[in-house]
Tab-separated table of C-alpha atoms in Angstrom:
chain	number	residue	atom	x	y	z
A	1	MET	CA	124.131	101.336	95.223
A	2	LEU	CA	123.365	100.524	98.828
A	3	PHE	CA	119.637	101.190	98.443
A	4	GLN	CA	117.238	99.109	96.404
A	5	ILE	CA	114.293	100.234	94.384
A	6	SER	CA	111.230	98.084	94.780
A	7	GLY	CA	107.543	98.158	95.512
A	8	THR	CA	105.661	101.400	95.152
A	9	LEU	CA	108.798	103.361	94.357
A	10	LEU	CA	109.427	101.184	91.327
A	11	ASP	CA	105.760	101.576	90.356
A	12	ALA	CA	106.215	105.324	90.448
A	13	CYS	CA	109.361	105.143	88.306
A	14	VAL	CA	107.663	102.990	85.691
A	15	LEU	CA	104.662	105.299	85.584
A	16	ALA	CA	106.959	108.298	85.275
A	17	GLU	CA	108.876	106.694	82.427
A	18	LEU	CA	105.656	105.907	80.586
A	19	SER	CA	104.255	109.378	81.177
A	20	ARG	CA	106.979	110.567	78.838
A	21	GLY	CA	105.749	108.280	76.074
A	22	ASP	CA	104.475	104.802	75.326
A	23	ALA	CA	106.993	102.007	75.306
A	24	TYR	CA	107.203	98.288	74.743
A	25	GLY	CA	108.466	95.873	77.379
A	26	TYR	CA	112.069	95.458	76.328
A	27	ALA	CA	112.694	99.144	75.643
A	28	LEU	CA	111.034	100.211	78.885
A	29	THR	CA	113.142	97.769	80.871
A	30	GLN	CA	116.369	98.970	79.235
A	31	ASN	CA	115.459	102.627	79.808
A	32	VAL	CA	114.719	102.100	83.465
A	33	LYS	CA	117.887	100.047	83.826
A	34	GLU	CA	119.945	102.977	82.584
A	35	THR	CA	119.049	104.958	85.668
A	36	LEU	CA	118.170	102.395	88.305
A	37	GLU	CA	119.668	99.118	89.351
A	38	VAL	CA	116.699	96.824	88.898
A	39	SER	CA	116.628	93.163	88.120
A	40	GLU	CA	115.113	92.802	84.680
A	41	SER	CA	112.786	90.023	85.779
A	42	THR	CA	111.314	92.380	88.374
A	43	MET	CA	109.917	94.617	85.667
A	44	TYR	CA	107.268	92.263	84.321
A	45	PRO	CA	105.321	91.719	87.592
A	46	VAL	CA	105.358	95.488	88.138
A	47	MET	CA	103.953	96.198	84.700
A	48	ARG	CA	101.421	93.405	84.962
A	49	ARG	CA	100.169	94.766	88.258
A	50	LEU	CA	99.976	98.357	87.022
A	51	GLN	CA	98.013	97.066	84.068
A	52	THR	CA	95.481	95.144	86.161
A	53	GLU	CA	95.069	98.167	88.415
A	54	ALA	CA	94.233	100.186	85.269
A	55	TYR	CA	97.150	102.588	85.614
A	56	LEU	CA	98.433	101.278	82.298
A	57	ASP	CA	96.815	100.320	79.041
A	58	VAL	CA	98.215	97.971	76.464
A	59	TYR	CA	97.845	97.969	72.725
A	60	ASP	CA	99.466	96.056	69.903
A	61	ALA	CA	101.148	97.670	66.954
A	62	PRO	CA	102.604	95.809	63.973
A	63	PHE	CA	106.378	95.701	63.789
A	64	GLY	CA	108.442	93.804	61.271
A	65	GLY	CA	105.835	91.159	60.512
A	66	ARG	CA	104.753	90.595	64.094
A	67	ASN	CA	102.827	92.471	66.745
A	68	ARG	CA	104.546	94.490	69.417
A	69	ARG	CA	102.760	95.211	72.658
A	70	TYR	CA	103.039	98.775	73.867
A	71	TYR	CA	102.244	100.073	77.328
A	72	SER	CA	100.683	103.481	77.779
A	73	ILE	CA	99.772	105.377	80.913
A	74	THR	CA	96.094	106.000	81.578
A	75	GLU	CA	94.408	109.030	83.094
A	76	ARG	CA	94.108	107.144	86.331
A	77	GLY	CA	97.798	106.352	86.047
A	78	ARG	CA	98.696	110.005	85.623
A	79	GLU	CA	96.720	110.891	88.731
A	80	LYS	CA	98.503	108.152	90.643
A	81	LEU	CA	101.844	109.436	89.395
A	82	LEU	CA	101.043	112.896	90.728
A	83	ALA	CA	100.219	111.396	94.090
A	84	TYR	CA	103.470	109.408	94.031
A	85	ALA	CA	105.468	112.491	93.082
A	86	ALA	CA	104.011	114.523	95.940
A	87	ASP	CA	104.627	111.713	98.392
A	88	TRP	CA	108.172	111.279	97.129
A	89	GLU	CA	108.952	114.945	97.808
A	90	GLU	CA	107.688	114.542	101.354
A	91	PHE	CA	109.601	111.281	101.729
A	92	LYS	CA	112.811	112.899	100.484
A	93	LEU	CA	112.474	115.706	103.004
A	94	ARG	CA	111.902	113.350	105.894
A	95	VAL	CA	114.800	111.057	105.080
A	96	ASP	CA	117.035	114.061	104.559
A	97	LYS	CA	116.041	115.342	107.975
A	98	LEU	CA	117.182	112.147	109.628
A	99	ILE	CA	120.182	111.176	107.588
A	100	CYS	CA	121.559	114.635	107.051
A	101	LYS	CA	120.554	115.823	110.524
A	102	ASP	CA	124.033	116.496	111.841
A	103	GLU	CA	125.005	118.247	108.649
A	104	LYS	CA	122.014	120.530	108.972
A	105	LYS	CA	122.724	121.222	112.611
A	106	GLU	CA	126.188	122.376	111.691
A	107	ARG	CA	124.800	124.640	109.031
A	108	GLY	CA	122.355	125.982	111.644
A	109	ALA	CA	119.002	124.971	110.184
A	110	ASP	CA	116.031	126.841	111.643
A	111	ASP	CA	113.423	124.059	111.527
A	112	ASP	CA	114.625	122.097	114.521
A	113	GLY	CA	112.717	119.257	116.073
A	114	GLN	CA	109.089	118.443	115.288
B	1	MET	CA	119.873	79.408	77.733
B	2	THR	CA	117.779	80.289	74.722
B	3	GLY	CA	114.627	82.355	74.908
B	4	ASN	CA	112.487	79.298	74.277
B	5	GLU	CA	114.208	77.356	77.048
B	6	PHE	CA	113.653	80.228	79.455
B	7	ILE	CA	109.992	80.502	78.509
B	8	SER	CA	109.273	76.779	78.700
B	9	GLN	CA	110.836	76.591	82.159
B	10	LEU	CA	108.952	79.710	83.199
B	11	ARG	CA	105.713	78.134	81.997
B	12	LYS	CA	106.437	75.065	84.079
B	13	TYR	CA	107.067	77.073	87.244
B	14	LEU	CA	103.991	79.203	86.693
B	15	SER	CA	101.627	76.244	86.422
B	16	GLY	CA	98.926	76.653	89.017
B	17	LEU	CA	98.340	80.281	88.156
B	18	PRO	CA	95.235	80.993	86.087
B	19	ARG	CA	95.751	80.353	82.386
B	20	GLU	CA	95.232	84.048	81.623
B	21	GLU	CA	98.185	84.999	83.822
B	22	ILE	CA	100.455	82.334	82.412
B	23	GLU	CA	99.701	83.331	78.841
B	24	ALA	CA	100.251	87.011	79.659
B	25	ALA	CA	103.668	86.258	81.115
B	26	VAL	CA	104.636	83.973	78.231
B	27	GLY	CA	103.495	86.595	75.738
B	28	TYR	CA	105.545	89.284	77.445
B	29	PHE	CA	108.753	87.293	77.517
B	30	THR	CA	108.286	85.976	73.978
B	31	GLU	CA	108.199	89.562	72.756
B	32	TYR	CA	111.026	90.480	75.136
B	33	PHE	CA	113.334	87.916	73.546
B	34	ALA	CA	112.180	88.889	70.078
B	35	ASP	CA	113.088	92.516	70.756
B	36	ALA	CA	116.417	91.740	72.379
B	37	GLU	CA	119.288	91.624	69.875
B	38	ASP	CA	121.146	88.928	71.780
B	39	GLU	CA	118.720	86.302	73.082
B	40	ALA	CA	121.279	84.437	75.157
B	41	ALA	CA	122.508	87.638	76.811
B	42	ALA	CA	118.953	88.699	77.542
B	43	ALA	CA	118.169	85.312	79.093
B	44	ALA	CA	121.335	85.537	81.173
B	45	SER	CA	120.527	88.987	82.510
B	46	LEU	CA	116.957	87.940	83.269
B	47	GLY	CA	118.340	85.409	85.702
B	48	SER	CA	116.746	82.107	86.555
B	49	PRO	CA	113.251	81.345	85.243
B	50	PHE	CA	112.409	80.000	88.664
B	51	GLU	CA	113.062	83.326	90.350
B	52	ALA	CA	111.232	85.177	87.623
B	53	ALA	CA	108.261	82.874	88.182
B	54	ALA	CA	108.457	83.359	91.953
B	55	GLN	CA	108.280	87.128	91.485
B	56	ILE	CA	105.325	86.786	89.158
B	57	ILE	CA	103.502	84.530	91.604
B	58	ALA	CA	104.297	86.821	94.520
B	59	GLY	CA	103.116	89.843	92.556
B	60	PHE	CA	99.953	87.993	91.673
B	61	GLY	CA	99.289	86.963	95.251
B	62	VAL	CA	99.234	90.399	96.758
B	63	GLN	CA	97.321	91.831	93.861
B	64	PRO	CA	94.561	94.136	94.988
B	65	ALA	CA	90.950	93.319	94.220
B	66	ALA	CA	89.856	93.752	90.625
B	67	VAL	CA	89.890	97.280	89.277
B	68	GLN	CA	87.782	99.563	91.409
B	69	PRO	CA	88.396	103.253	90.882
B	70	THR	CA	87.421	104.041	94.463
B	71	ALA	CA	89.743	101.591	96.170
B	72	GLU	CA	93.121	103.105	96.877
B	73	THR	CA	94.096	100.770	99.688
B	74	VAL	CA	95.162	97.236	98.959
B	75	LYS	CA	92.221	94.995	99.724
B	76	THR	CA	93.044	91.716	101.323
B	77	ARG	CA	89.592	90.207	101.086
B	78	GLY	CA	90.087	86.504	101.344
B	79	GLY	CA	93.675	87.337	102.241
B	80	ALA	CA	94.146	84.286	104.374
B	81	GLY	CA	92.716	82.041	101.703
B	82	ARG	CA	94.928	83.668	99.114
B	83	ARG	CA	97.994	83.120	101.253
B	84	VAL	CA	97.135	79.457	101.717
B	85	TRP	CA	96.684	79.215	97.964
B	86	LEU	CA	100.098	80.805	97.462
B	87	ILE	CA	101.709	78.329	99.820
B	88	LEU	CA	100.061	75.499	97.930
B	89	LEU	CA	101.254	77.048	94.676
B	90	ALA	CA	104.800	77.288	95.963
B	91	ALA	CA	104.583	73.728	97.189
B	92	PHE	CA	103.403	72.579	93.787
B	93	ALA	CA	106.408	74.284	92.262
B	94	SER	CA	108.607	71.731	93.946
B	95	PRO	CA	108.730	68.277	92.402
B	96	LEU	CA	108.223	66.625	95.774
B	97	ALA	CA	104.849	68.146	96.446
B	98	VAL	CA	102.919	66.418	93.691
B	99	PRO	CA	103.013	62.923	95.201
B	100	VAL	CA	102.324	64.464	98.612
B	101	ALA	CA	99.307	66.247	97.209
B	102	ALA	CA	98.180	63.050	95.528
B	103	ALA	CA	98.446	61.232	98.852
B	104	LEU	CA	96.399	63.983	100.487
B	105	VAL	CA	93.689	63.641	97.860
B	106	VAL	CA	93.634	59.869	98.350
B	107	CYS	CA	93.287	60.335	102.126
B	108	ILE	CA	90.352	62.692	101.684
B	109	LEU	CA	88.748	60.230	99.275
B	110	ALA	CA	89.335	57.434	101.770
B	111	VAL	CA	87.479	59.395	104.451
B	112	PHE	CA	84.582	59.880	102.050
B	113	LEU	CA	84.533	56.173	101.240
B	114	VAL	CA	84.506	55.222	104.912
B	115	VAL	CA	81.546	57.516	105.532
B	116	ILE	CA	79.697	56.124	102.533
B	117	ALA	CA	80.455	52.541	103.592
B	118	ALA	CA	79.153	53.185	107.092
B	119	LEU	CA	75.958	54.724	105.740
B	120	LEU	CA	75.428	51.858	103.314
B	121	SER	CA	75.802	49.275	106.054
B	122	PHE	CA	73.179	51.071	108.143
B	123	TRP	CA	70.786	51.147	105.233
B	124	ALA	CA	71.488	47.493	104.451
B	125	ALA	CA	70.761	46.492	108.043
B	126	GLY	CA	67.555	48.468	108.029
B	127	ALA	CA	66.481	46.957	104.728
B	128	ALA	CA	67.270	43.457	105.919
B	129	LEU	CA	65.205	43.939	109.061
B	130	LEU	CA	62.308	45.312	107.071
B	131	ALA	CA	62.527	42.366	104.694
B	132	ALA	CA	62.577	39.941	107.606
B	133	GLY	CA	59.605	41.749	109.078
B	134	VAL	CA	57.595	41.511	105.869
B	135	ALA	CA	58.558	37.853	105.478
B	136	GLY	CA	57.495	37.145	109.036
B	137	ILE	CA	54.094	38.728	108.491
B	138	ALA	CA	53.666	37.051	105.097
B	139	LEU	CA	54.435	33.625	106.535
B	140	GLY	CA	52.861	34.137	109.932
B	141	ILE	CA	49.324	34.937	108.857
B	142	PRO	CA	48.809	31.837	106.702
B	143	GLY	CA	50.812	29.871	109.296
B	144	MET	CA	48.169	30.633	111.885
B	145	PHE	CA	45.792	28.386	109.977
B	146	HIS	CA	48.153	25.417	110.369
B	147	SER	CA	49.348	26.019	113.908
B	148	PHE	CA	47.846	29.019	115.596
B	149	ALA	CA	50.582	29.433	118.182
B	150	GLU	CA	53.451	29.076	115.688
B	151	GLY	CA	51.804	31.326	113.183
B	152	LEU	CA	51.084	33.929	115.795
B	153	PHE	CA	54.683	33.765	117.004
B	154	THR	CA	56.015	34.201	113.467
B	155	LEU	CA	53.658	37.097	112.937
B	156	GLY	CA	54.799	38.655	116.173
B	157	CYS	CA	58.453	38.270	115.228
B	158	GLY	CA	57.712	39.745	111.841
B	159	LEU	CA	56.067	42.784	113.380
B	160	GLY	CA	58.978	43.131	115.762
B	161	PHE	CA	61.509	43.028	112.952
B	162	LEU	CA	59.439	45.492	110.986
B	163	GLY	CA	59.391	47.922	113.868
B	164	PHE	CA	63.091	47.511	114.520
B	165	GLY	CA	63.782	47.907	110.836
B	166	VAL	CA	61.856	51.182	110.766
B	167	ILE	CA	63.929	52.499	113.659
B	168	VAL	CA	67.219	51.557	111.968
B	169	CYS	CA	66.112	53.101	108.702
B	170	LYS	CA	65.190	56.318	110.437
B	171	LEU	CA	68.616	56.330	112.085
B	172	ALA	CA	70.277	55.729	108.720
B	173	LEU	CA	68.301	58.628	107.252
B	174	LEU	CA	69.363	60.940	110.051
B	175	LEU	CA	73.032	60.006	109.650
B	176	SER	CA	72.836	60.383	105.864
B	177	ARG	CA	71.387	63.886	106.179
B	178	LYS	CA	74.018	64.957	108.715
B	179	SER	CA	76.982	63.615	106.764
B	180	SER	CA	75.794	64.992	103.437
B	181	ALA	CA	75.328	68.394	105.086
B	182	GLY	CA	78.876	68.119	106.355
B	183	VAL	CA	80.191	67.201	102.910
B	184	VAL	CA	78.324	70.065	101.243
B	185	LYS	CA	79.752	72.469	103.807
B	186	GLY	CA	83.266	71.186	103.246
B	187	VAL	CA	83.075	71.297	99.470
B	188	GLY	CA	81.366	74.680	99.634
B	189	THR	CA	84.160	76.242	101.699
B	190	ALA	CA	86.787	74.840	99.366
B	191	THR	CA	85.070	76.095	96.222
B	192	TYR	CA	84.284	79.484	97.810
B	193	TRP	CA	88.018	80.152	98.047
B	194	ARG	CA	88.438	79.188	94.432
B	195	ARG	CA	85.472	81.266	93.373
B	196	THR	CA	86.616	84.433	95.133
B	197	LYS	CA	90.041	83.990	93.630
B	198	ARG	CA	88.556	83.548	90.148
B	199	ARG	CA	86.274	86.554	90.543
B	200	LYS	CA	89.222	88.704	91.530
B	201	ASP	CA	91.064	87.646	88.386
B	202	LYS	CA	88.156	88.891	86.235
């Protein structure tokens, strides 16, 4: 992959993953890694930050004689995810316009120049 | 590297962050290694504890102000102070910085000591003059009964010393007030940074 995922985009991906169900740190990291090329040590600061910004909640659940910390998305987090999703659509369109410009010109796109 | 080795190195590199943050990170990675089937493989794919710590510190540094539902933009209140703190933190991560920091602290202390010494010498001079003045008066008055001229002279000197002593003491008082105001200002600025950082963590 020539492009890297970081910053707010990674935030959005983590929120999206958690919107599909609560997860604990290791599992969440492995799930995200299946799709994206992220460094595993990048995941913790992201989750810590999302937690302090109240987009995520944490709770402990017993597992095999110890406690396992689960992350869950909050209402505020879901709202933020919606905002991210909308922005991502816009972002996709804009990048497409630039990168795939010539391609579109050949196909004769009608929304030319803005 | 085992999980414990990773975590103990991570803890070392994170020192300087608030205890709450360090414990949160340690807790996360302890569970991480517990959940991973192969601890050594997990540690290997996590990379170096130093880089992990650097990312944690960096993430902490640009953290927005404590949870405020209305704030969507990243607040950088005390941003400059926070950045200086981060630089100090990064410097402390290197083994060289500790003696340098110690030297810095000693220098600051030395400045304080010089100021205090100067003030003390002023006060001592003033006190000595006052004492001489009192002695002069105490000896001069009875002395006038033995030899009027000598006694009068001693009395006069005593009064002179007393007056001079009062002036020096007033000067010492003025300097003491000014330097203590300066110290309070300096300490206040330093602790304000710390306090705003602490408040943001809560």
